PDB file of C-alpha atoms in Angstrom:
ATOM      1  CA  VAL O  30      -0.362 -11.126 -10.248  1.00 42.00           C
ATOM      2  CA  PHE O  31      -1.404  -9.588  -7.047  1.00 45.00           C
ATOM      3  CA  GLU O  32       0.281 -11.730  -4.878  1.00 42.00           C
ATOM      4  CA  VAL O  33       3.702 -12.341  -7.432  1.00 44.00           C
ATOM      5  CA  GLU O  34       5.051  -9.766  -5.772  1.00 49.00           C
ATOM      6  CA  ILE O  35       5.607 -10.846  -2.700  1.00 58.00           C
ATOM      7  CA  THR O  36       6.043 -14.490  -2.841  1.00 67.00           C
ATOM      8  CA  PRO O  37      10.207 -16.210  -2.273  1.00 69.00           C
ATOM      9  CA  ASN O  38      10.231 -17.130  -5.570  1.00 72.00           C
ATOM     10  CA  GLY O  39       8.159 -14.190  -6.991  1.00 80.00           C
ATOM     11  CA  VAL O  40       9.530 -10.875  -8.997  1.00 82.00           C
ATOM     12  CA  GLN O  41      11.272  -9.061  -6.164  1.00 85.00           C
ATOM     13  CA  ALA O  42      12.383 -12.030  -5.035  1.00 84.00           C
ATOM     14  CA  GLY O  43      14.314 -12.500  -7.991  1.00 84.00           C
ATOM     15  CA  LEU O  44      15.114  -8.400  -7.939  1.00 87.00           C
ATOM     16  CA  SER O  45      16.455  -8.653  -4.207  1.00 88.00           C
ATOM     17  CA  ARG O  46      19.081 -12.235  -5.741  1.00 85.00           C
ATOM     18  CA  GLY O  47      21.080  -9.455  -7.601  1.00 82.00           C
ATOM     19  CA  GLY O  48      21.978  -9.717 -11.373  1.00 75.00           C
ATOM     20  CA  HIS O  49      18.422 -10.306 -11.918  1.00 80.00           C
ATOM     21  CA  ARG O  50      16.583  -7.942 -14.399  1.00 89.00           C
ATOM     22  CA  LEU O  51      13.735  -8.494 -15.213  1.00 87.00           C
ATOM     23  CA  ALA O  52      11.041  -6.882 -17.438  1.00 88.00           C
ATOM     24  CA  PHE O  53       7.324  -6.587 -16.304  1.00 89.00           C
ATOM     25  CA  ILE O  54       4.887  -7.281 -17.888  1.00 89.00           C
ATOM     26  CA  ALA O  55       1.355  -9.427 -17.395  1.00 88.00           C
ATOM     27  CA  GLY O  56      -1.392 -11.726 -19.171  1.00 83.00           C
ATOM     28  CA  SER O  57      -4.628 -13.029 -19.246  1.00 76.00           C
ATOM     29  CA  ASP O  58      -3.631 -16.509 -17.711  1.00 68.00           C
ATOM     30  CA  ASN O  59      -2.963 -17.725 -14.076  1.00 66.00           C
ATOM     31  CA  HIS O  60      -0.351 -20.035 -12.828  1.00 65.00           C
ATOM     32  CA  CYS O  61      -2.781 -22.824 -13.469  1.00 69.00           C
ATOM     33  CA  SER O  62      -1.448 -22.541 -17.724  1.00 66.00           C
ATOM     34  CA  GLN O  63      -6.026 -20.903 -18.031  1.00 69.00           C
ATOM     35  CA  PRO O  64      -5.804 -18.525 -20.760  1.00 67.00           C
ATOM     36  CA  GLY O  65      -8.690 -15.487 -19.801  1.00 66.00           C
ATOM     37  CA  ALA O  66      -9.256 -16.890 -16.432  1.00 68.00           C
ATOM     38  CA  THR O  67      -8.221 -13.399 -15.599  1.00 73.00           C
ATOM     39  CA  GLY O  68      -7.432  -9.871 -16.933  1.00 82.00           C
ATOM     40  CA  GLY O  69      -3.710  -9.304 -16.508  1.00 89.00           C
ATOM     41  CA  LEU O  70      -2.202  -6.935 -19.717  1.00 91.00           C
ATOM     42  CA  ALA O  71       1.436  -6.010 -20.685  1.00 92.00           C
ATOM     43  CA  ALA O  72       2.768  -2.966 -22.138  1.00 95.00           C
ATOM     44  CA  VAL O  73       5.660  -2.011 -24.658  1.00 95.00           C
ATOM     45  CA  TYR O  74       6.861   1.270 -25.304  1.00 95.00           C
ATOM     46  CA  ALA O  75       7.702   0.929 -29.134  1.00 95.00           C
ATOM     47  CA  PRO O  76       7.616   3.637 -31.955  1.00 94.00           C
ATOM     48  CA  SER O  77       5.871   1.536 -34.301  1.00 95.00           C
ATOM     49  CA  LEU O  78       3.770  -1.635 -33.722  1.00 93.00           C
ATOM     50  CA  THR O  79       6.473  -3.609 -36.232  1.00 96.00           C
ATOM     51  CA  ARG O  80       6.427  -6.729 -34.782  1.00 96.00           C
ATOM     52  CA  GLU O  81       9.895  -5.905 -34.981  1.00 97.00           C
ATOM     53  CA  GLU O  82      10.015  -2.537 -32.423  1.00 96.00           C
ATOM     54  CA  VAL O  83       7.113  -4.724 -30.590  1.00 96.00           C
ATOM     55  CA  TRP O  84      10.201  -7.527 -29.648  1.00 95.00           C
ATOM     56  CA  LYS O  85      13.486  -4.148 -29.436  1.00 96.00           C
ATOM     57  CA  GLY O  86      10.597  -3.473 -26.860  1.00 94.00           C
ATOM     58  CA  LEU O  87      10.780  -6.596 -24.756  1.00 94.00           C
ATOM     59  CA  TYR O  88      13.966  -7.101 -25.452  1.00 94.00           C
ATOM     60  CA  HIS O  89      15.311  -3.719 -23.413  1.00 95.00           C
ATOM     61  CA  ARG O  90      12.535  -3.601 -21.195  1.00 95.00           C
ATOM     62  CA  VAL O  91      10.916  -0.697 -22.511  1.00 96.00           C
ATOM     63  CA  THR O  92       7.331  -2.289 -20.145  1.00 96.00           C
ATOM     64  CA  TYR O  93       5.306  -2.095 -17.499  1.00 96.00           C
ATOM     65  CA  ALA O  94       2.354  -4.086 -16.373  1.00 95.00           C
ATOM     66  CA  THR O  95      -1.203  -3.948 -15.290  1.00 95.00           C
ATOM     67  CA  SER O  96      -4.486  -5.906 -13.718  1.00 93.00           C
ATOM     68  CA  GLY O  97      -6.258  -5.325 -16.602  1.00 92.00           C
ATOM     69  CA  ALA O  98      -6.840  -1.820 -16.541  1.00 95.00           C
ATOM     70  CA  ARG O  99      -5.492   0.145 -19.602  1.00 96.00           C
ATOM     71  CA  ILE O 100      -3.504   2.716 -17.022  1.00 97.00           C
ATOM     72  CA  LEU O 101      -0.628   4.730 -19.176  1.00 98.00           C
ATOM     73  CA  LEU O 102       2.293   4.770 -17.066  1.00 98.00           C
ATOM     74  CA  ASN O 103       5.928   6.453 -17.807  1.00 98.00           C
ATOM     75  CA  PHE O 104       8.803   5.981 -15.910  1.00 98.00           C
ATOM     76  CA  GLU O 105      12.562   7.805 -16.397  1.00 98.00           C
ATOM     77  CA  ILE O 106      15.483   7.849 -13.800  1.00 98.00           C
ATOM     78  CA  ASN O 107      17.885  10.929 -14.828  1.00 98.00           C
ATOM     79  CA  GLY O 108      16.366  10.815 -18.798  1.00 97.00           C
ATOM     80  CA  HIS O 109      16.940   7.161 -18.760  1.00 98.00           C
ATOM     81  CA  ARG O 110      14.016   4.478 -18.998  1.00 97.00           C
ATOM     82  CA  MET O 111      12.610   1.752 -17.943  1.00 97.00           C
ATOM     83  CA  GLY O 112      14.455  -1.432 -17.783  1.00 96.00           C
ATOM     84  CA  GLU O 113      17.832   0.522 -18.571  1.00 97.00           C
ATOM     85  CA  GLU O 114      20.755   0.336 -16.172  1.00 97.00           C
ATOM     86  CA  PHE O 115      23.224   3.760 -15.574  1.00 97.00           C
ATOM     87  CA  THR O 116      25.555   4.937 -13.098  1.00 97.00           C
ATOM     88  CA  ALA O 117      23.785   8.693 -11.145  1.00 96.00           C
ATOM     89  CA  GLN O 118      26.500  10.385  -9.073  1.00 93.00           C
ATOM     90  CA  SER O 119      24.959  12.261  -6.832  1.00 95.00           C
ATOM     91  CA  SER O 120      20.759  11.356  -6.323  1.00 96.00           C
ATOM     92  CA  PRO O 121      18.906   9.556  -8.623  1.00 98.00           C
ATOM     93  CA  HIS O 122      15.507  12.125 -10.005  1.00 98.00           C
ATOM     94  CA  LEU O 123      12.877  10.270 -10.508  1.00 98.00           C
ATOM     95  CA  GLU O 124       9.580  10.609 -12.807  1.00 98.00           C
ATOM     96  CA  ALA O 125       6.271   8.777 -13.723  1.00 98.00           C
ATOM     97  CA  LYS O 126       3.050  10.121 -14.980  1.00 98.00           C
ATOM     98  CA  VAL O 127       0.006   7.913 -14.302  1.00 98.00           C
ATOM     99  CA  ILE O 128      -2.899   8.057 -16.507  1.00 98.00           C
ATOM    100  CA  GLY O 129      -5.369   5.969 -14.555  1.00 98.00           C
ATOM    101  CA  THR O 130      -9.216   4.899 -15.882  1.00 98.00           C
ATOM    102  CA  ALA O 131      -9.906   5.635 -12.638  1.00 98.00           C
ATOM    103  CA  PRO O 132      -8.592   8.119  -9.530  1.00 98.00           C
ATOM    104  CA  ILE O 133      -5.190   6.433  -8.723  1.00 98.00           C
ATOM    105  CA  GLU O 134      -5.543   5.624  -4.569  1.00 98.00           C
ATOM    106  CA  ARG O 135      -1.838   5.207  -3.983  1.00 97.00           C
ATOM    107  CA  LEU O 136       1.383   5.624  -6.755  1.00 98.00           C
ATOM    108  CA  GLU O 137       4.382   4.014  -4.740  1.00 97.00           C
ATOM    109  CA  VAL O 138       8.682   4.637  -5.761  1.00 98.00           C
ATOM    110  CA  VAL O 139       9.715   1.418  -4.444  1.00 96.00           C
ATOM    111  CA  LYS O 140      13.197   0.124  -4.425  1.00 96.00           C
ATOM    112  CA  GLY O 141      16.001  -2.564  -3.816  1.00 94.00           C
ATOM    113  CA  TRP O 142      18.843  -3.352  -4.207  1.00 92.00           C
ATOM    114  CA  GLY O 143      21.135  -7.653  -4.041  1.00 88.00           C
ATOM    115  CA  GLY O 144      20.832  -8.541  -1.251  1.00 88.00           C
ATOM    116  CA  ALA O 145      17.271  -6.368   0.359  1.00 89.00           C
ATOM    117  CA  ARG O 146      14.522  -8.849   1.930  1.00 88.00           C
ATOM    118  CA  ILE O 147      11.189  -8.705   0.447  1.00 87.00           C
ATOM    119  CA  PRO O 148       8.546  -7.166   0.678  1.00 88.00           C
ATOM    120  CA  LEU O 149      10.638  -4.268   0.142  1.00 91.00           C
ATOM    121  CA  PRO O 150       8.910  -0.948   1.062  1.00 88.00           C
ATOM    122  CA  ALA O 151       7.277   1.993  -0.980  1.00 95.00           C
ATOM    123  CA  VAL O 152      10.118   4.607  -0.078  1.00 97.00           C
ATOM    124  CA  HIS O 153       7.704   7.058  -1.142  1.00 98.00           C
ATOM    125  CA  THR O 154       4.578   7.565  -1.892  1.00 98.00           C
ATOM    126  CA  GLU O 155       2.118   9.765  -3.335  1.00 97.00           C
ATOM    127  CA  GLU O 156      -1.233   9.717  -3.393  1.00 97.00           C
ATOM    128  CA  PRO O 157      -3.159  11.996  -5.831  1.00 96.00           C
ATOM    129  CA  LEU O 158      -6.694  11.112  -6.018  1.00 96.00           C
ATOM    130  CA  THR O 159      -7.057  12.836  -9.480  1.00 97.00           C
ATOM    131  CA  ASP O 160      -7.303  10.170 -12.741  1.00 97.00           C
ATOM    132  CA  VAL O 161      -3.675  12.434 -13.775  1.00 97.00           C
ATOM    133  CA  CYS O 162      -0.405  12.293 -11.798  1.00 96.00           C
ATOM    134  CA  GLN O 163       3.328  13.074 -11.278  1.00 97.00           C
ATOM    135  CA  LEU O 164       6.262  12.178  -9.421  1.00 98.00           C
ATOM    136  CA  ASP O 165       9.037  14.349  -9.135  1.00 98.00           C
ATOM    137  CA  TRP O 166      11.452  12.989  -6.583  1.00 98.00           C
ATOM    138  CA  LYS O 167      15.225  12.455  -5.714  1.00 98.00           C
ATOM    139  CA  ASP O 168      16.121   9.847  -3.621  1.00 97.00           C
ATOM    140  CA  SER O 169      18.170  11.386  -1.042  1.00 96.00           C
ATOM    141  CA  SER O 170      19.445   8.301   0.315  1.00 95.00           C
ATOM    142  CA  PHE O 171      20.773   6.735  -2.192  1.00 96.00           C
ATOM    143  CA  THR O 172      24.353   5.013  -1.490  1.00 95.00           C
ATOM    144  CA  ARG O 173      25.074   1.087  -3.143  1.00 95.00           C
ATOM    145  CA  ASP O 174      23.391   0.313  -6.026  1.00 95.00           C
ATOM    146  CA  SER O 175      19.763  -0.465  -6.249  1.00 96.00           C
ATOM    147  CA  PHE O 176      16.656  -0.561  -8.321  1.00 96.00           C
ATOM    148  CA  TYR O 177      13.508   1.656  -8.715  1.00 97.00           C
ATOM    149  CA  TYR O 178      10.518   1.038  -9.753  1.00 97.00           C
ATOM    150  CA  ILE O 179       6.163   2.494  -9.683  1.00 97.00           C
ATOM    151  CA  ARG O 180       3.363   0.290  -8.439  1.00 97.00           C
ATOM    152  CA  VAL O 181       0.319   2.196  -9.114  1.00 97.00           C
ATOM    153  CA  THR O 182      -3.220   1.886  -7.063  1.00 97.00           C
ATOM    154  CA  GLN O 183      -6.643   2.564  -8.742  1.00 98.00           C
ATOM    155  CA  MET O 184      -9.405   3.873  -6.430  1.00 98.00           C
ATOM    156  CA  ASP O 185     -11.262   0.533  -8.642  1.00 97.00           C
ATOM    157  CA  GLY O 186      -8.453  -1.971  -7.642  1.00 96.00           C
ATOM    158  CA  GLU O 187      -6.633  -1.960 -10.560  1.00 96.00           C
ATOM    159  CA  ARG O 188      -2.956  -1.435 -10.529  1.00 96.00           C
ATOM    160  CA  ALA O 189       0.243  -1.137 -12.490  1.00 97.00           C
ATOM    161  CA  TRP O 190       4.033  -1.969 -12.199  1.00 96.00           C
ATOM    162  CA  SER O 191       6.344  -0.219 -14.545  1.00 97.00           C
ATOM    163  CA  SER O 192       9.639  -2.893 -15.026  1.00 97.00           C
ATOM    164  CA  PRO O 193      12.613  -1.427 -12.450  1.00 97.00           C
ATOM    165  CA  ILE O 194      15.302   0.811 -13.572  1.00 97.00           C
ATOM    166  CA  TRP O 195      18.811   0.208 -12.337  1.00 96.00           C
ATOM    167  CA  VAL O 196      21.312   2.652 -10.607  1.00 97.00           C
ATOM    168  CA  ASN O 197      24.530   1.964  -9.950  1.00 96.00           C
ATOM    169  CA  HIS O 198      26.662   4.162  -7.314  1.00 95.00           C
ATOM    170  CA  PRO O 199      30.188   5.058  -8.314  1.00 91.00           C
TER     171      PRO O 199
END
């Protein structure tokens, strides 16, 4: 889970190729297909815990990944949830709420676009050092179609990644 973001065939590379609308989830197997080798968890926002609603959440990319800790993460831009795509007339307003299982060392906003070089940079970082934190930030450098996601690192090393939100520039 930790290395997948920066490999040439990883998630960041796929997102940066443009046109790909990927969601983030994690699993408990490793790259050798050994179930239970890691502790990754997939989180899906669904109005109820029915099979149909969970599949809808997966289909609409309203998901996030953790390295195994039961971190709660909600991420929106201008009221649009993880996995969505929309057009913004002005600077996107990013909001996130994280409830950690340990103090949160870093909350990072990662930004990319089609053709961006990897690794993608964190364009905004907060270091709350508390179990609960909220992000309220506007991207004043919004000049092209972009995608954003949240990366959380706890002091105990556990992590979480939101699925991206794609924001088109008019």
